[in-house]
Short mmCIF file of C-alpha atoms in Angstrom, two decimals:
data_model
loop_
_atom_site.label_atom_id
_atom_site.label_comp_id
_atom_site.label_asym_id
_atom_site.label_seq_id
_atom_site.Cartn_x
_atom_site.Cartn_y
_atom_site.Cartn_z
CA MET G 121 48.20 -119.51 -142.22
CA THR G 122 48.87 -115.82 -141.61
CA SER G 123 52.35 -115.02 -140.38
CA TYR G 124 52.59 -113.06 -137.14
CA ASN G 125 55.32 -110.61 -136.36
CA VAL G 126 55.74 -110.14 -132.61
CA THR G 127 56.79 -106.54 -133.21
CA GLU G 128 53.20 -105.83 -134.28
CA ASP G 129 52.25 -105.97 -130.59
CA PRO G 130 53.91 -102.98 -128.84
CA GLU G 131 53.74 -104.60 -125.41
CA LEU G 132 55.41 -107.80 -126.55
CA ALA G 133 57.97 -105.89 -128.59
CA GLY G 134 58.83 -103.76 -125.56
CA ASN G 135 59.30 -106.82 -123.36
CA ARG G 136 61.59 -108.39 -125.93
CA GLN G 137 63.71 -105.25 -126.23
CA ASN G 138 64.04 -104.92 -122.46
CA SER G 139 65.06 -108.51 -121.78
CA GLY G 140 66.63 -109.54 -125.08
CA ARG G 141 64.24 -112.47 -125.34
CA MET G 142 60.55 -113.21 -124.97
CA THR G 143 59.26 -114.68 -121.75
CA LYS G 144 56.88 -117.64 -121.54
CA THR G 145 54.08 -115.20 -120.76
CA ASP G 146 54.87 -113.18 -123.89
CA ILE G 147 54.82 -116.31 -126.03
CA TYR G 148 51.60 -117.50 -124.43
CA HIS G 149 49.86 -114.22 -125.20
CA ALA G 150 51.19 -114.16 -128.76
CA LEU G 151 50.01 -117.71 -129.52
CA ARG G 152 46.65 -117.17 -127.84
CA HIS G 153 46.18 -114.03 -129.92
CA ARG G 154 46.91 -115.92 -133.13
CA ILE G 155 44.49 -118.71 -132.25
CA CYS G 156 41.76 -116.29 -131.24
CA LEU G 157 42.09 -114.17 -134.39
CA LEU G 158 42.18 -117.30 -136.57
CA ASP G 159 45.72 -116.76 -137.81
CA TYR G 160 45.87 -120.40 -136.77
CA GLN G 161 42.68 -122.00 -138.03
CA PRO G 162 41.05 -124.87 -136.10
CA GLY G 163 42.87 -128.04 -137.07
CA SER G 164 46.14 -126.22 -137.86
CA ARG G 165 49.29 -128.01 -136.72
CA LEU G 166 51.71 -126.21 -134.40
CA ASN G 167 55.34 -127.19 -134.93
CA GLU G 168 57.36 -126.95 -131.71
CA ARG G 169 60.70 -126.64 -133.45
CA ASP G 170 59.54 -123.83 -135.75
CA LEU G 171 57.88 -121.90 -132.93
CA ALA G 172 60.89 -122.24 -130.65
CA ALA G 173 63.11 -120.87 -133.40
CA GLU G 174 60.71 -118.00 -134.12
CA PHE G 175 60.54 -116.88 -130.50
CA GLY G 176 64.21 -117.51 -129.80
CA VAL G 177 63.71 -120.01 -126.97
CA SER G 178 64.39 -123.68 -126.37
CA ARG G 179 61.61 -126.22 -126.77
CA THR G 180 61.31 -126.68 -122.98
CA PRO G 181 59.69 -123.29 -122.20
CA LEU G 182 57.66 -123.53 -125.38
CA ARG G 183 56.21 -126.86 -124.22
CA THR G 184 55.20 -125.19 -120.95
CA VAL G 185 53.27 -122.60 -122.96
CA LEU G 186 51.62 -125.26 -125.11
CA GLN G 187 50.61 -127.22 -122.01
CA ARG G 188 48.90 -124.11 -120.65
CA LEU G 189 47.07 -123.52 -123.94
CA GLU G 190 45.97 -127.15 -123.94
CA TYR G 191 44.72 -126.88 -120.35
CA GLU G 192 42.66 -123.86 -121.39
CA GLY G 193 41.13 -125.80 -124.28
CA LEU G 194 42.65 -123.90 -127.20
CA ILE G 195 44.87 -126.67 -128.54
CA VAL G 196 45.06 -130.43 -128.27
CA SER G 197 48.13 -132.68 -128.27
CA GLN G 198 47.96 -136.32 -129.25
CA HIS G 199 50.73 -138.86 -129.37
CA GLY G 200 51.69 -139.57 -132.95
CA THR G 201 49.76 -136.66 -134.45
CA GLY G 202 51.34 -133.66 -132.72
CA THR G 203 49.73 -130.46 -131.52
CA GLU G 204 46.89 -128.73 -133.32
CA VAL G 205 44.39 -125.93 -132.75
CA ARG G 206 41.24 -127.31 -131.23
CA SER G 207 37.91 -127.22 -133.03
CA THR G 208 34.83 -126.34 -130.98
CA ASP G 209 31.18 -127.07 -131.75
CA LEU G 210 28.16 -124.84 -131.30
CA SER G 211 26.84 -126.77 -128.31
CA SER G 212 30.10 -126.38 -126.37
CA ILE G 213 30.27 -122.67 -127.07
CA ARG G 214 26.68 -122.24 -125.93
CA ASP G 215 27.60 -123.86 -122.61
CA ILE G 216 30.53 -121.47 -122.25
CA TYR G 217 28.27 -118.46 -122.81
CA VAL G 218 25.91 -119.72 -120.11
CA VAL G 219 28.81 -119.73 -117.64
CA ARG G 220 30.03 -116.32 -118.84
CA LEU G 221 26.58 -114.92 -118.09
CA ARG G 222 26.84 -116.17 -114.51
CA LEU G 223 30.31 -114.68 -114.17
CA MET G 224 28.84 -111.24 -114.83
CA ASP G 225 26.70 -111.75 -111.73
CA ALA G 226 29.87 -112.55 -109.79
CA MET G 227 31.59 -109.47 -111.23
CA ALA G 228 28.69 -107.30 -110.08
CA GLU G 229 29.16 -108.61 -106.51
CA SER G 230 32.96 -108.49 -106.42
CA THR G 231 35.12 -105.66 -105.13
CA ALA G 232 35.93 -103.28 -107.98
CA LEU G 233 39.25 -101.67 -108.80
CA PRO G 234 39.36 -97.87 -109.31
CA ILE G 235 38.05 -96.64 -112.67
CA THR G 236 40.74 -94.22 -113.82
CA SER G 237 40.80 -91.48 -116.43
CA ASP G 238 43.10 -93.74 -118.49
CA ILE G 239 40.36 -96.36 -118.66
CA LEU G 240 37.84 -93.77 -119.81
CA ARG G 241 40.22 -92.49 -122.48
CA GLU G 242 40.84 -96.03 -123.70
CA PHE G 243 37.11 -96.56 -123.94
CA GLU G 244 36.71 -93.41 -126.00
CA GLY G 245 39.36 -94.81 -128.34
CA LEU G 246 37.42 -98.06 -128.62
CA GLU G 247 34.31 -96.17 -129.66
CA GLU G 248 36.24 -94.25 -132.32
CA SER G 249 37.71 -97.48 -133.67
CA CYS G 250 34.28 -99.08 -133.72
CA ARG G 251 32.73 -96.18 -135.66
CA ALA G 252 35.47 -96.54 -138.28
CA LEU G 253 34.59 -100.19 -138.86
CA LEU G 254 31.48 -99.67 -140.99
CA PRO G 255 33.15 -98.13 -144.05
CA GLN G 256 36.16 -100.45 -143.66
CA ARG G 257 34.18 -103.65 -143.06
CA ASN G 258 37.32 -105.02 -141.44
CA LYS G 259 36.36 -108.12 -139.45
CA ARG G 260 39.82 -108.50 -137.95
CA HIS G 261 39.67 -105.00 -136.49
CA PHE G 262 36.23 -105.84 -135.12
CA ALA G 263 37.70 -108.88 -133.39
CA GLU G 264 40.58 -106.83 -131.99
CA ILE G 265 38.13 -104.31 -130.49
CA ILE G 266 36.27 -107.18 -128.81
CA ILE G 267 39.56 -108.40 -127.33
CA ARG G 268 40.44 -104.90 -126.08
CA LEU G 269 36.97 -104.55 -124.55
CA HIS G 270 37.46 -107.82 -122.72
CA GLY G 271 40.82 -106.60 -121.45
CA ILE G 272 39.23 -103.51 -119.90
CA LEU G 273 36.34 -105.40 -118.33
CA HIS G 274 38.74 -108.10 -117.15
CA GLY G 275 40.68 -105.49 -115.20
CA LEU G 276 37.76 -103.99 -113.29
CA SER G 277 37.50 -106.64 -110.57
CA ARG G 278 39.85 -107.51 -107.70
CA ASN G 279 38.56 -111.09 -107.73
CA ALA G 280 41.52 -113.07 -109.12
CA PRO G 281 39.72 -116.45 -109.56
CA LEU G 282 36.91 -114.65 -111.39
CA ARG G 283 39.36 -112.86 -113.69
CA ASN G 284 41.23 -116.08 -114.44
CA LEU G 285 38.13 -118.09 -115.37
CA SER G 286 36.64 -115.18 -117.31
CA ASP G 287 39.83 -114.84 -119.34
CA ILE G 288 39.96 -118.54 -120.24
CA LEU G 289 36.30 -118.70 -121.27
CA PHE G 290 36.47 -115.46 -123.25
CA PHE G 291 39.23 -116.72 -125.53
CA ARG G 292 37.56 -120.11 -125.91
CA SER G 293 34.33 -118.49 -127.07
CA ALA G 294 35.87 -115.62 -129.05
CA GLN G 295 37.75 -117.97 -131.37
CA PHE G 296 34.47 -119.65 -132.36
CA TRP G 297 32.48 -116.41 -132.49
CA PHE G 298 34.95 -114.80 -134.88
CA GLN G 299 34.52 -117.76 -137.23
CA LEU G 300 30.80 -116.97 -137.38
CA LEU G 301 31.28 -113.36 -138.49
CA GLU G 302 31.28 -114.40 -142.14
CA ARG G 303 27.73 -115.71 -141.71
CA MET G 304 26.38 -112.66 -139.90
CA ASP G 305 25.19 -109.16 -140.72
CA PHE G 306 28.43 -107.27 -140.09
CA ALA G 307 26.79 -103.83 -139.95
CA ARG G 308 24.37 -105.09 -137.32
CA GLN G 309 27.19 -106.56 -135.24
CA VAL G 310 29.11 -103.27 -135.37
CA SER G 311 25.99 -101.28 -134.45
CA ASP G 312 25.29 -103.58 -131.49
CA LEU G 313 28.90 -103.31 -130.30
CA LEU G 314 28.90 -99.51 -130.58
CA THR G 315 25.69 -99.34 -128.53
CA GLU G 316 27.23 -101.55 -125.85
CA LEU G 317 30.42 -99.46 -125.77
CA ARG G 318 28.44 -96.24 -125.31
CA MET G 319 26.39 -97.73 -122.49
CA ILE G 320 29.42 -99.17 -120.71
CA ARG G 321 31.33 -95.88 -121.01
CA ALA G 322 28.40 -94.06 -119.39
CA ALA G 323 28.43 -96.61 -116.56
CA LEU G 324 32.20 -96.23 -116.17
CA GLU G 325 31.81 -92.46 -115.94
CA LEU G 326 29.44 -93.11 -113.03
CA ARG G 327 32.10 -95.44 -111.52
CA ASP G 328 29.40 -98.12 -111.38
CA VAL G 329 30.97 -101.54 -112.07
CA ARG G 330 27.74 -103.31 -111.12
CA LEU G 331 26.00 -101.47 -113.98
CA VAL G 332 28.89 -102.33 -116.33
CA ALA G 333 28.42 -106.02 -115.50
CA THR G 334 24.67 -105.76 -116.09
CA ILE G 335 25.17 -104.14 -119.51
CA HIS G 336 27.72 -106.72 -120.62
CA LYS G 337 25.54 -109.54 -119.33
CA ALA G 338 22.73 -108.28 -121.56
CA HIS G 339 25.13 -108.36 -124.53
CA LEU G 340 26.17 -111.93 -123.72
CA ALA G 341 22.52 -112.94 -123.43
CA ARG G 342 21.90 -111.51 -126.91
CA VAL G 343 24.81 -113.54 -128.29
CA LEU G 344 23.43 -116.64 -126.59
CA SER G 345 20.08 -116.06 -128.30
CA GLN G 346 21.85 -115.83 -131.65
CA LEU G 347 23.64 -119.11 -130.97
CA ASP G 348 20.33 -120.76 -130.07
CA ALA G 349 18.82 -119.48 -133.32
CA MET G 350 21.74 -120.94 -135.30
CA ASP G 351 21.32 -124.26 -133.51
CA SER G 352 17.61 -124.30 -134.39
CA GLU G 353 18.39 -123.71 -138.06
CA LYS G 354 20.48 -126.89 -138.09
CA GLU G 355 17.59 -129.05 -136.93
#
């Protein structure tokens, strides 16, 4: 299991410096990040005492965080066996992608937040990071770009229930998708992502969130087709 230093995340590090300790939200984001990026592999045990010591909190707030992660389907707790990272099968992930497709329709119809110059600059940075992936062949960086892309798209809508459900389903599906990278043509995945980023940036420059949702929906549909193809190969 890869160790995770909270100071690697500037936002979390800043929160810790300002308050002297990490909040439950900080810890939740840190653990979710580890699970999603496979620092904690499916089936890995999470030790409450060790995590509480690492984050400098008592076990009570940590349990609140773990309960939230369990509610969102990322971990499972069983009496007598403890808490472990949940494993997900192909069929379940396919169902999640079907719902995520429909959420893009809802995003297209929801009231959008302003698209600022900061968002556009961040998107330009994503494209630069994506172009650098091909010579590096760094799958972790690829996963981190996907997470950053989700964060931007997640912040474009005023619809709070939509954002909440979208966030939960993204991290459920991303954990499984990142496991599949080893079986896929990495150069093709990077090329597809770069194409999507360019198209979304153009839509953002037009301040057209409906078009952004349509573009991302097409990407999700392509992923769903790949999942269906994998499922057919198993039969």
